[in-house]
């Protein structure tokens, strides 16, 4: 994840060689005319996303889940990252200029309900299935242990109580069954369970990346296994879609996989390109994710969650997908 940001800042886009065929297909398609009507975050058979089309880049939009390549409805609202569930939206956006950002809590009609300043570059956003819990990740600089490179900060907001965890670095950590403290703790990619108290996330320390299970009320996290990044819990709560560094080395890219929590079995997905995104469950059988294809442009693709099939171009000129239907309520 940090590698991608550094590359983007340098203005260089690196894609795996296998992506060339996909790029040809993605470039050949453009989105249809904009549909009339207002964008709604209320539950329904629609997919939410951030447009990357030249005409409305950055704007929040929706499209029919049954015709994702068809006409889209585009809102006036612009976000750097967006997500929604249970009628609640989370928009991470610039705050007046390109150097500061803010978190905006949205209702179903995209009206701002609360705004919170953010320090860092927005990268990940998640909302629990009920719409109560919000999580975000930003990139920051200046950590003395990191030599001026990017670090991450992940936070959680309980919209019902107003309780705010500005950074998970304040949580008590248990690593391999023992209490653990370190200056180089980083967290990112939160996903919530159905009870709105527990969550999964990525934690890094001492050059290693871990899947952690967290408890928002107790302010604790504990490690579960290594080399699991940007987890996304399935609607049935039994599996986690994630990206893992190839051979444990992020410089070699990431591979999408699904972890069966009960069996501790990992299934690599049919997508063989490097995907630097937090995957989203579109339903119990399908994973959605963004793939960049040039400065400022990306497409949303999907792939079966059982390792079968092949990647499918789902929404051209789009990123940051979220299924608004109850069937896609894994967060």
mmCIF file of C-alpha atoms in Angstrom:
data_model
loop_
_atom_site.group_PDB
_atom_site.id
_atom_site.type_symbol
_atom_site.label_atom_id
_atom_site.label_comp_id
_atom_site.label_asym_id
_atom_site.label_seq_id
_atom_site.Cartn_x
_atom_site.Cartn_y
_atom_site.Cartn_z
ATOM 1 C CA UNK A 1 0.000 0.000 0.000
ATOM 2 C CA UNK A 2 2.758 2.464 0.864
ATOM 3 C CA UNK A 3 4.596 1.534 -2.327
ATOM 4 C CA UNK A 4 1.624 2.625 -4.411
ATOM 5 C CA UNK A 5 1.459 6.054 -2.833
ATOM 6 C CA UNK A 6 5.154 6.688 -3.307
ATOM 7 C CA UNK A 7 4.910 5.677 -6.957
ATOM 8 C CA UNK A 8 1.848 7.843 -7.497
ATOM 9 C CA UNK A 9 3.560 10.881 -6.025
ATOM 10 C CA UNK A 10 6.463 10.379 -8.401
ATOM 11 C CA UNK A 11 3.996 10.358 -11.274
ATOM 12 C CA UNK A 12 4.822 6.815 -12.336
ATOM 13 C CA UNK A 13 2.225 4.110 -12.847
ATOM 14 C CA UNK A 14 3.495 0.539 -12.747
ATOM 15 C CA UNK A 15 1.235 -2.296 -13.873
ATOM 16 C CA UNK A 16 1.978 -5.977 -14.242
ATOM 17 C CA UNK A 17 2.624 -7.139 -17.765
ATOM 18 C CA UNK A 18 -0.469 -9.286 -17.699
ATOM 19 C CA UNK A 19 -2.605 -6.188 -17.368
ATOM 20 C CA UNK A 20 -2.020 -5.126 -20.977
ATOM 21 C CA UNK A 21 -4.847 -7.249 -22.322
ATOM 22 C CA UNK A 22 -7.192 -5.959 -19.647
ATOM 23 C CA UNK A 23 -6.277 -2.351 -20.357
ATOM 24 C CA UNK A 24 -7.236 -2.766 -24.001
ATOM 25 C CA UNK A 25 -10.678 -3.968 -23.002
ATOM 26 C CA UNK A 26 -11.149 -1.316 -20.336
ATOM 27 C CA UNK A 27 -10.065 1.490 -22.636
ATOM 28 C CA UNK A 28 -12.454 0.320 -25.326
ATOM 29 C CA UNK A 29 -15.444 0.881 -23.066
ATOM 30 C CA UNK A 30 -16.716 4.205 -21.781
ATOM 31 C CA UNK A 31 -19.589 4.798 -19.424
ATOM 32 C CA UNK A 32 -23.026 5.558 -20.791
ATOM 33 C CA UNK A 33 -24.868 8.842 -20.442
ATOM 34 C CA UNK A 34 -25.671 10.036 -16.967
ATOM 35 C CA UNK A 35 -29.068 9.030 -15.682
ATOM 36 C CA UNK A 36 -31.479 11.542 -14.209
ATOM 37 C CA UNK A 37 -32.359 11.600 -10.524
ATOM 38 C CA UNK A 38 -30.483 12.061 -7.258
ATOM 39 C CA UNK A 39 -27.882 9.692 -5.839
ATOM 40 C CA UNK A 40 -29.219 7.849 -2.794
ATOM 41 C CA UNK A 41 -27.295 5.801 -0.239
ATOM 42 C CA UNK A 42 -30.408 3.980 0.941
ATOM 43 C CA UNK A 43 -30.265 0.172 0.627
ATOM 44 C CA UNK A 44 -31.129 -1.084 -2.844
ATOM 45 C CA UNK A 45 -29.783 -2.944 -5.906
ATOM 46 C CA UNK A 46 -27.163 -0.325 -6.743
ATOM 47 C CA UNK A 47 -23.393 -0.006 -6.671
ATOM 48 C CA UNK A 48 -21.795 3.125 -5.256
ATOM 49 C CA UNK A 49 -18.454 4.364 -6.563
ATOM 50 C CA UNK A 50 -16.163 7.318 -7.214
ATOM 51 C CA UNK A 51 -16.080 8.344 -10.863
ATOM 52 C CA UNK A 52 -12.741 8.704 -12.649
ATOM 53 C CA UNK A 53 -14.231 9.877 -15.965
ATOM 54 C CA UNK A 54 -12.901 13.185 -17.276
ATOM 55 C CA UNK A 55 -16.350 14.818 -17.189
ATOM 56 C CA UNK A 56 -17.039 14.085 -13.510
ATOM 57 C CA UNK A 57 -13.798 12.845 -11.943
ATOM 58 C CA UNK A 58 -14.055 12.461 -8.189
ATOM 59 C CA UNK A 59 -17.846 12.709 -8.045
ATOM 60 C CA UNK A 60 -19.884 10.163 -6.097
ATOM 61 C CA UNK A 61 -22.085 8.077 -8.379
ATOM 62 C CA UNK A 62 -24.286 4.994 -8.476
ATOM 63 C CA UNK A 63 -25.228 2.456 -11.108
ATOM 64 C CA UNK A 64 -27.670 -0.435 -11.263
ATOM 65 C CA UNK A 65 -26.226 -3.636 -9.814
ATOM 66 C CA UNK A 66 -27.881 -5.566 -12.627
ATOM 67 C CA UNK A 67 -26.406 -3.316 -15.344
ATOM 68 C CA UNK A 68 -23.139 -1.957 -13.874
ATOM 69 C CA UNK A 69 -21.786 -0.899 -17.258
ATOM 70 C CA UNK A 70 -24.916 1.087 -18.046
ATOM 71 C CA UNK A 71 -26.188 4.564 -17.281
ATOM 72 C CA UNK A 72 -24.927 6.055 -14.046
ATOM 73 C CA UNK A 73 -26.337 8.667 -11.708
ATOM 74 C CA UNK A 74 -23.720 11.247 -10.701
ATOM 75 C CA UNK A 75 -23.963 13.579 -7.689
ATOM 76 C CA UNK A 76 -22.366 17.027 -7.210
ATOM 77 C CA UNK A 77 -20.425 15.633 -4.222
ATOM 78 C CA UNK A 78 -16.719 14.941 -4.760
ATOM 79 C CA UNK A 79 -14.638 12.588 -2.589
ATOM 80 C CA UNK A 80 -11.147 11.157 -2.650
ATOM 81 C CA UNK A 81 -12.551 7.938 -1.223
ATOM 82 C CA UNK A 82 -16.165 6.939 -0.547
ATOM 83 C CA UNK A 83 -18.096 4.082 1.020
ATOM 84 C CA UNK A 84 -21.631 3.516 2.299
ATOM 85 C CA UNK A 85 -23.846 0.944 4.015
ATOM 86 C CA UNK A 86 -27.082 0.972 5.996
ATOM 87 C CA UNK A 87 -28.025 4.398 4.618
ATOM 88 C CA UNK A 88 -24.855 6.062 5.960
ATOM 89 C CA UNK A 89 -21.991 7.295 3.815
ATOM 90 C CA UNK A 90 -18.355 8.143 4.493
ATOM 91 C CA UNK A 91 -16.606 10.659 2.252
ATOM 92 C CA UNK A 92 -12.910 11.488 2.583
ATOM 93 C CA UNK A 93 -12.220 14.716 0.704
ATOM 94 C CA UNK A 94 -9.955 17.770 0.481
ATOM 95 C CA UNK A 95 -10.800 20.495 2.968
ATOM 96 C CA UNK A 96 -10.526 23.712 0.998
ATOM 97 C CA UNK A 97 -7.191 22.946 -0.666
ATOM 98 C CA UNK A 98 -4.979 19.987 -1.545
ATOM 99 C CA UNK A 99 -2.979 19.950 1.671
ATOM 100 C CA UNK A 100 -5.689 19.254 4.256
ATOM 101 C CA UNK A 101 -8.551 16.757 4.272
ATOM 102 C CA UNK A 102 -11.714 15.970 6.168
ATOM 103 C CA UNK A 103 -13.994 13.082 6.954
ATOM 104 C CA UNK A 104 -17.645 13.740 6.154
ATOM 105 C CA UNK A 105 -20.477 11.625 7.557
ATOM 106 C CA UNK A 106 -23.347 11.514 5.055
ATOM 107 C CA UNK A 107 -26.991 10.603 5.371
ATOM 108 C CA UNK A 108 -28.838 8.657 2.683
ATOM 109 C CA UNK A 109 -29.400 11.837 0.687
ATOM 110 C CA UNK A 110 -25.694 12.836 0.771
ATOM 111 C CA UNK A 111 -26.294 15.596 3.307
ATOM 112 C CA UNK A 112 -23.344 16.204 5.630
ATOM 113 C CA UNK A 113 -24.100 15.199 9.240
ATOM 114 C CA UNK A 114 -20.642 15.667 10.728
ATOM 115 C CA UNK A 115 -17.221 16.778 9.522
ATOM 116 C CA UNK A 116 -13.910 15.822 11.146
ATOM 117 C CA UNK A 117 -10.487 17.200 10.121
ATOM 118 C CA UNK A 118 -7.976 14.606 8.940
ATOM 119 C CA UNK A 119 -4.199 14.819 8.984
ATOM 120 C CA UNK A 120 -2.908 12.767 6.065
ATOM 121 C CA UNK A 121 -3.740 11.578 2.577
ATOM 122 C CA UNK A 122 -7.034 9.581 2.409
ATOM 123 C CA UNK A 123 -6.622 5.979 1.342
ATOM 124 C CA UNK A 124 -9.291 3.605 2.747
ATOM 125 C CA UNK A 125 -12.901 3.974 3.925
ATOM 126 C CA UNK A 126 -15.406 1.533 5.403
ATOM 127 C CA UNK A 127 -18.889 1.600 6.956
ATOM 128 C CA UNK A 128 -20.404 -1.198 9.036
ATOM 129 C CA UNK A 129 -23.455 -3.001 7.611
ATOM 130 C CA UNK A 130 -25.790 -1.155 9.984
ATOM 131 C CA UNK A 131 -24.331 2.236 9.047
ATOM 132 C CA UNK A 132 -23.334 2.938 12.639
ATOM 133 C CA UNK A 133 -19.551 2.461 12.569
ATOM 134 C CA UNK A 134 -17.152 4.295 10.253
ATOM 135 C CA UNK A 135 -13.466 3.610 9.639
ATOM 136 C CA UNK A 136 -10.802 5.321 7.565
ATOM 137 C CA UNK A 137 -7.102 5.151 6.762
ATOM 138 C CA UNK A 138 -4.767 8.003 5.830
ATOM 139 C CA UNK A 139 -1.107 8.205 4.896
ATOM 140 C CA UNK A 140 1.081 10.502 6.997
ATOM 141 C CA UNK A 141 4.737 11.561 7.043
ATOM 142 C CA UNK A 142 7.064 12.613 9.808
ATOM 143 C CA UNK A 143 7.294 9.478 11.959
ATOM 144 C CA UNK A 144 10.881 9.439 13.210
ATOM 145 C CA UNK A 145 11.196 5.641 12.922
ATOM 146 C CA UNK A 146 10.239 5.694 9.253
ATOM 147 C CA UNK A 147 12.958 7.910 7.798
ATOM 148 C CA UNK A 148 10.563 10.339 6.135
ATOM 149 C CA UNK A 149 8.618 7.600 4.349
ATOM 150 C CA UNK A 150 4.841 7.206 4.563
ATOM 151 C CA UNK A 151 3.137 5.727 7.610
ATOM 152 C CA UNK A 152 -0.545 5.012 8.106
ATOM 153 C CA UNK A 153 -3.194 6.079 10.608
ATOM 154 C CA UNK A 154 -6.527 4.291 10.970
ATOM 155 C CA UNK A 155 -9.453 5.613 12.994
ATOM 156 C CA UNK A 156 -12.991 4.576 13.921
ATOM 157 C CA UNK A 157 -16.109 6.633 14.689
ATOM 158 C CA UNK A 158 -19.243 5.377 16.422
ATOM 159 C CA UNK A 159 -21.960 7.589 14.927
ATOM 160 C CA UNK A 160 -24.480 6.537 17.573
ATOM 161 C CA UNK A 161 -22.431 7.621 20.605
ATOM 162 C CA UNK A 162 -19.956 10.001 18.992
ATOM 163 C CA UNK A 163 -17.044 7.984 20.399
ATOM 164 C CA UNK A 164 -13.971 8.551 18.253
ATOM 165 C CA UNK A 165 -10.762 6.524 18.090
ATOM 166 C CA UNK A 166 -8.518 8.879 16.147
ATOM 167 C CA UNK A 167 -5.820 6.228 15.759
ATOM 168 C CA UNK A 168 -5.713 2.513 16.529
ATOM 169 C CA UNK A 169 -2.124 2.981 17.674
ATOM 170 C CA UNK A 170 -3.569 3.857 21.096
ATOM 171 C CA UNK A 171 -5.107 0.368 21.435
ATOM 172 C CA UNK A 172 -3.539 -2.368 23.580
ATOM 173 C CA UNK A 173 -1.860 -4.885 21.260
ATOM 174 C CA UNK A 174 -1.442 -8.616 21.765
ATOM 175 C CA UNK A 175 1.013 -10.195 19.331
ATOM 176 C CA UNK A 176 1.279 -13.990 19.252
ATOM 177 C CA UNK A 177 -0.521 -14.159 22.592
ATOM 178 C CA UNK A 178 1.723 -11.688 24.412
ATOM 179 C CA UNK A 179 1.331 -7.950 25.185
ATOM 180 C CA UNK A 180 3.264 -5.911 22.646
ATOM 181 C CA UNK A 181 4.423 -2.316 22.382
ATOM 182 C CA UNK A 182 6.452 -0.669 19.620
ATOM 183 C CA UNK A 183 6.966 2.775 18.171
ATOM 184 C CA UNK A 184 6.495 1.580 14.599
ATOM 185 C CA UNK A 185 2.915 0.289 14.861
ATOM 186 C CA UNK A 186 0.824 1.067 11.793
ATOM 187 C CA UNK A 187 -2.805 0.142 11.104
ATOM 188 C CA UNK A 188 -4.943 0.258 7.976
ATOM 189 C CA UNK A 189 -7.863 -1.340 6.163
ATOM 190 C CA UNK A 190 -10.562 -1.791 8.840
ATOM 191 C CA UNK A 191 -13.606 -4.024 8.253
ATOM 192 C CA UNK A 192 -16.465 -4.456 10.743
ATOM 193 C CA UNK A 193 -18.364 -7.465 12.053
ATOM 194 C CA UNK A 194 -22.154 -7.432 12.262
ATOM 195 C CA UNK A 195 -22.228 -6.582 15.998
ATOM 196 C CA UNK A 196 -20.736 -3.083 15.437
ATOM 197 C CA UNK A 197 -18.200 -3.689 18.189
ATOM 198 C CA UNK A 198 -15.610 -5.986 16.684
ATOM 199 C CA UNK A 199 -13.513 -5.494 13.595
ATOM 200 C CA UNK A 200 -10.571 -6.775 11.586
ATOM 201 C CA UNK A 201 -7.687 -4.683 10.290
ATOM 202 C CA UNK A 202 -4.066 -4.792 9.155
ATOM 203 C CA UNK A 203 -1.244 -4.054 11.582
ATOM 204 C CA UNK A 204 2.426 -3.727 10.676
ATOM 205 C CA UNK A 205 5.444 -3.708 12.939
ATOM 206 C CA UNK A 206 9.104 -4.732 12.614
ATOM 207 C CA UNK A 207 8.683 -5.248 8.876
ATOM 208 C CA UNK A 208 5.787 -7.701 9.201
ATOM 209 C CA UNK A 209 2.076 -7.343 8.387
ATOM 210 C CA UNK A 210 -0.634 -9.024 10.408
ATOM 211 C CA UNK A 211 -4.360 -9.572 10.285
ATOM 212 C CA UNK A 212 -5.681 -8.392 13.650
ATOM 213 C CA UNK A 213 -9.027 -8.793 15.395
ATOM 214 C CA UNK A 214 -10.117 -5.687 17.298
ATOM 215 C CA UNK A 215 -12.605 -4.734 19.983
ATOM 216 C CA UNK A 216 -13.782 -1.118 19.762
ATOM 217 C CA UNK A 217 -15.284 -1.069 23.270
ATOM 218 C CA UNK A 218 -12.233 -2.624 24.952
ATOM 219 C CA UNK A 219 -9.696 -0.731 22.792
ATOM 220 C CA UNK A 220 -7.737 -3.913 22.060
ATOM 221 C CA UNK A 221 -6.354 -5.747 19.036
ATOM 222 C CA UNK A 222 -4.747 -9.173 18.727
ATOM 223 C CA UNK A 223 -2.872 -10.740 15.846
ATOM 224 C CA UNK A 224 -4.358 -13.684 13.948
ATOM 225 C CA UNK A 225 -1.970 -14.426 11.057
ATOM 226 C CA UNK A 226 0.706 -12.812 8.904
ATOM 227 C CA UNK A 227 0.666 -11.325 5.392
ATOM 228 C CA UNK A 228 -2.991 -10.314 5.314
ATOM 229 C CA UNK A 229 -3.690 -6.721 4.241
ATOM 230 C CA UNK A 230 -6.843 -4.668 3.710
ATOM 231 C CA UNK A 231 -9.325 -7.300 4.965
ATOM 232 C CA UNK A 232 -12.984 -7.249 3.969
ATOM 233 C CA UNK A 233 -15.459 -9.438 5.861
ATOM 234 C CA UNK A 234 -18.033 -11.339 3.797
ATOM 235 C CA UNK A 235 -21.784 -10.740 4.254
ATOM 236 C CA UNK A 236 -22.135 -14.167 5.902
ATOM 237 C CA UNK A 237 -19.273 -13.265 8.287
ATOM 238 C CA UNK A 238 -17.352 -16.476 7.498
ATOM 239 C CA UNK A 239 -14.638 -15.269 5.089
ATOM 240 C CA UNK A 240 -12.224 -12.411 4.633
ATOM 241 C CA UNK A 241 -11.170 -11.132 1.233
ATOM 242 C CA UNK A 242 -7.746 -9.516 1.331
ATOM 243 C CA UNK A 243 -4.561 -8.702 -0.537
ATOM 244 C CA UNK A 244 -1.233 -10.270 0.362
ATOM 245 C CA UNK A 245 2.250 -9.269 -0.698
ATOM 246 C CA UNK A 246 3.718 -11.706 -3.218
ATOM 247 C CA UNK A 247 6.307 -13.792 -1.332
ATOM 248 C CA UNK A 248 5.826 -11.355 1.546
ATOM 249 C CA UNK A 249 7.417 -8.515 -0.427
ATOM 250 C CA UNK A 250 5.162 -5.538 -1.337
ATOM 251 C CA UNK A 251 7.681 -4.487 -3.987
ATOM 252 C CA UNK A 252 6.578 -7.576 -5.943
ATOM 253 C CA UNK A 253 2.916 -6.578 -5.850
ATOM 254 C CA UNK A 254 -0.192 -7.994 -4.191
ATOM 255 C CA UNK A 255 -2.433 -10.989 -4.848
ATOM 256 C CA UNK A 256 -6.137 -11.107 -3.980
ATOM 257 C CA UNK A 257 -7.254 -14.077 -1.898
ATOM 258 C CA UNK A 258 -10.065 -15.182 0.437
ATOM 259 C CA UNK A 259 -9.522 -16.597 3.928
ATOM 260 C CA UNK A 260 -12.035 -19.061 5.382
ATOM 261 C CA UNK A 261 -11.999 -18.087 9.052
ATOM 262 C CA UNK A 262 -13.173 -21.432 10.446
ATOM 263 C CA UNK A 263 -10.944 -23.641 8.314
ATOM 264 C CA UNK A 264 -8.016 -21.179 8.180
ATOM 265 C CA UNK A 265 -7.843 -21.955 4.460
ATOM 266 C CA UNK A 266 -6.663 -19.376 1.911
ATOM 267 C CA UNK A 267 -8.014 -19.453 -1.660
ATOM 268 C CA UNK A 268 -6.155 -17.341 -4.243
ATOM 269 C CA UNK A 269 -8.573 -15.594 -6.588
ATOM 270 C CA UNK A 270 -8.488 -15.692 -10.385
ATOM 271 C CA UNK A 271 -7.229 -12.101 -10.566
ATOM 272 C CA UNK A 272 -3.481 -12.412 -11.165
ATOM 273 C CA UNK A 273 -2.670 -8.725 -11.588
ATOM 274 C CA UNK A 274 -1.273 -6.800 -8.661
ATOM 275 C CA UNK A 275 -4.262 -5.193 -6.907
ATOM 276 C CA UNK A 276 -3.530 -2.486 -4.355
ATOM 277 C CA UNK A 277 -7.051 -1.959 -3.017
ATOM 278 C CA UNK A 278 -9.260 -3.011 -0.136
ATOM 279 C CA UNK A 279 -11.590 -5.485 -1.857
ATOM 280 C CA UNK A 280 -15.353 -5.125 -1.391
ATOM 281 C CA UNK A 281 -17.921 -7.911 -1.261
ATOM 282 C CA UNK A 282 -20.585 -7.174 -3.869
ATOM 283 C CA UNK A 283 -22.548 -10.212 -2.673
ATOM 284 C CA UNK A 284 -21.677 -13.515 -0.959
ATOM 285 C CA UNK A 285 -20.019 -14.842 -4.115
ATOM 286 C CA UNK A 286 -18.377 -11.820 -5.736
ATOM 287 C CA UNK A 287 -15.445 -9.533 -4.930
ATOM 288 C CA UNK A 288 -15.099 -6.014 -6.384
ATOM 289 C CA UNK A 289 -11.950 -3.885 -6.538
ATOM 290 C CA UNK A 290 -10.370 -0.950 -8.360
ATOM 291 C CA UNK A 291 -7.549 -1.223 -10.888
ATOM 292 C CA UNK A 292 -5.778 1.954 -12.097
ATOM 293 C CA UNK A 293 -5.013 2.266 -15.811
ATOM 294 C CA UNK A 294 -3.360 5.656 -16.085
ATOM 295 C CA UNK A 295 -3.006 8.890 -14.096
ATOM 296 C CA UNK A 296 -6.408 9.738 -12.626
ATOM 297 C CA UNK A 297 -8.225 6.822 -14.259
ATOM 298 C CA UNK A 298 -9.331 3.445 -12.933
ATOM 299 C CA UNK A 299 -11.914 0.726 -13.506
ATOM 300 C CA UNK A 300 -13.828 -1.488 -11.106
ATOM 301 C CA UNK A 301 -13.437 -5.201 -11.741
ATOM 302 C CA UNK A 302 -15.043 -8.242 -10.136
ATOM 303 C CA UNK A 303 -13.980 -11.841 -9.615
ATOM 304 C CA UNK A 304 -15.661 -14.911 -8.049
ATOM 305 C CA UNK A 305 -14.854 -15.362 -4.364
ATOM 306 C CA UNK A 306 -14.248 -19.122 -4.662
ATOM 307 C CA UNK A 307 -11.182 -18.883 -6.899
ATOM 308 C CA UNK A 308 -13.026 -19.915 -10.050
ATOM 309 C CA UNK A 309 -13.778 -17.971 -13.227
ATOM 310 C CA UNK A 310 -11.909 -14.929 -14.475
ATOM 311 C CA UNK A 311 -11.770 -11.173 -13.752
ATOM 312 C CA UNK A 312 -14.616 -9.183 -15.301
ATOM 313 C CA UNK A 313 -14.693 -5.483 -16.080
ATOM 314 C CA UNK A 314 -17.643 -4.265 -14.012
ATOM 315 C CA UNK A 315 -17.727 -0.443 -14.030
ATOM 316 C CA UNK A 316 -15.476 1.512 -16.399
ATOM 317 C CA UNK A 317 -13.982 4.791 -15.174
ATOM 318 C CA UNK A 318 -14.663 4.063 -11.505
ATOM 319 C CA UNK A 319 -13.057 3.139 -8.192
ATOM 320 C CA UNK A 320 -13.923 2.806 -4.481
ATOM 321 C CA UNK A 321 -16.854 0.365 -4.939
ATOM 322 C CA UNK A 322 -19.576 -0.395 -2.403
ATOM 323 C CA UNK A 323 -22.689 -2.533 -2.802
ATOM 324 C CA UNK A 324 -25.712 -0.758 -1.363
ATOM 325 C CA UNK A 325 -27.908 -3.862 -1.276
ATOM 326 C CA UNK A 326 -28.224 -5.923 1.901
ATOM 327 C CA UNK A 327 -26.645 -8.840 -0.014
ATOM 328 C CA UNK A 328 -23.377 -6.913 -0.162
ATOM 329 C CA UNK A 329 -23.359 -5.907 3.484
ATOM 330 C CA UNK A 330 -20.074 -7.551 4.389
ATOM 331 C CA UNK A 331 -17.854 -4.750 5.711
#
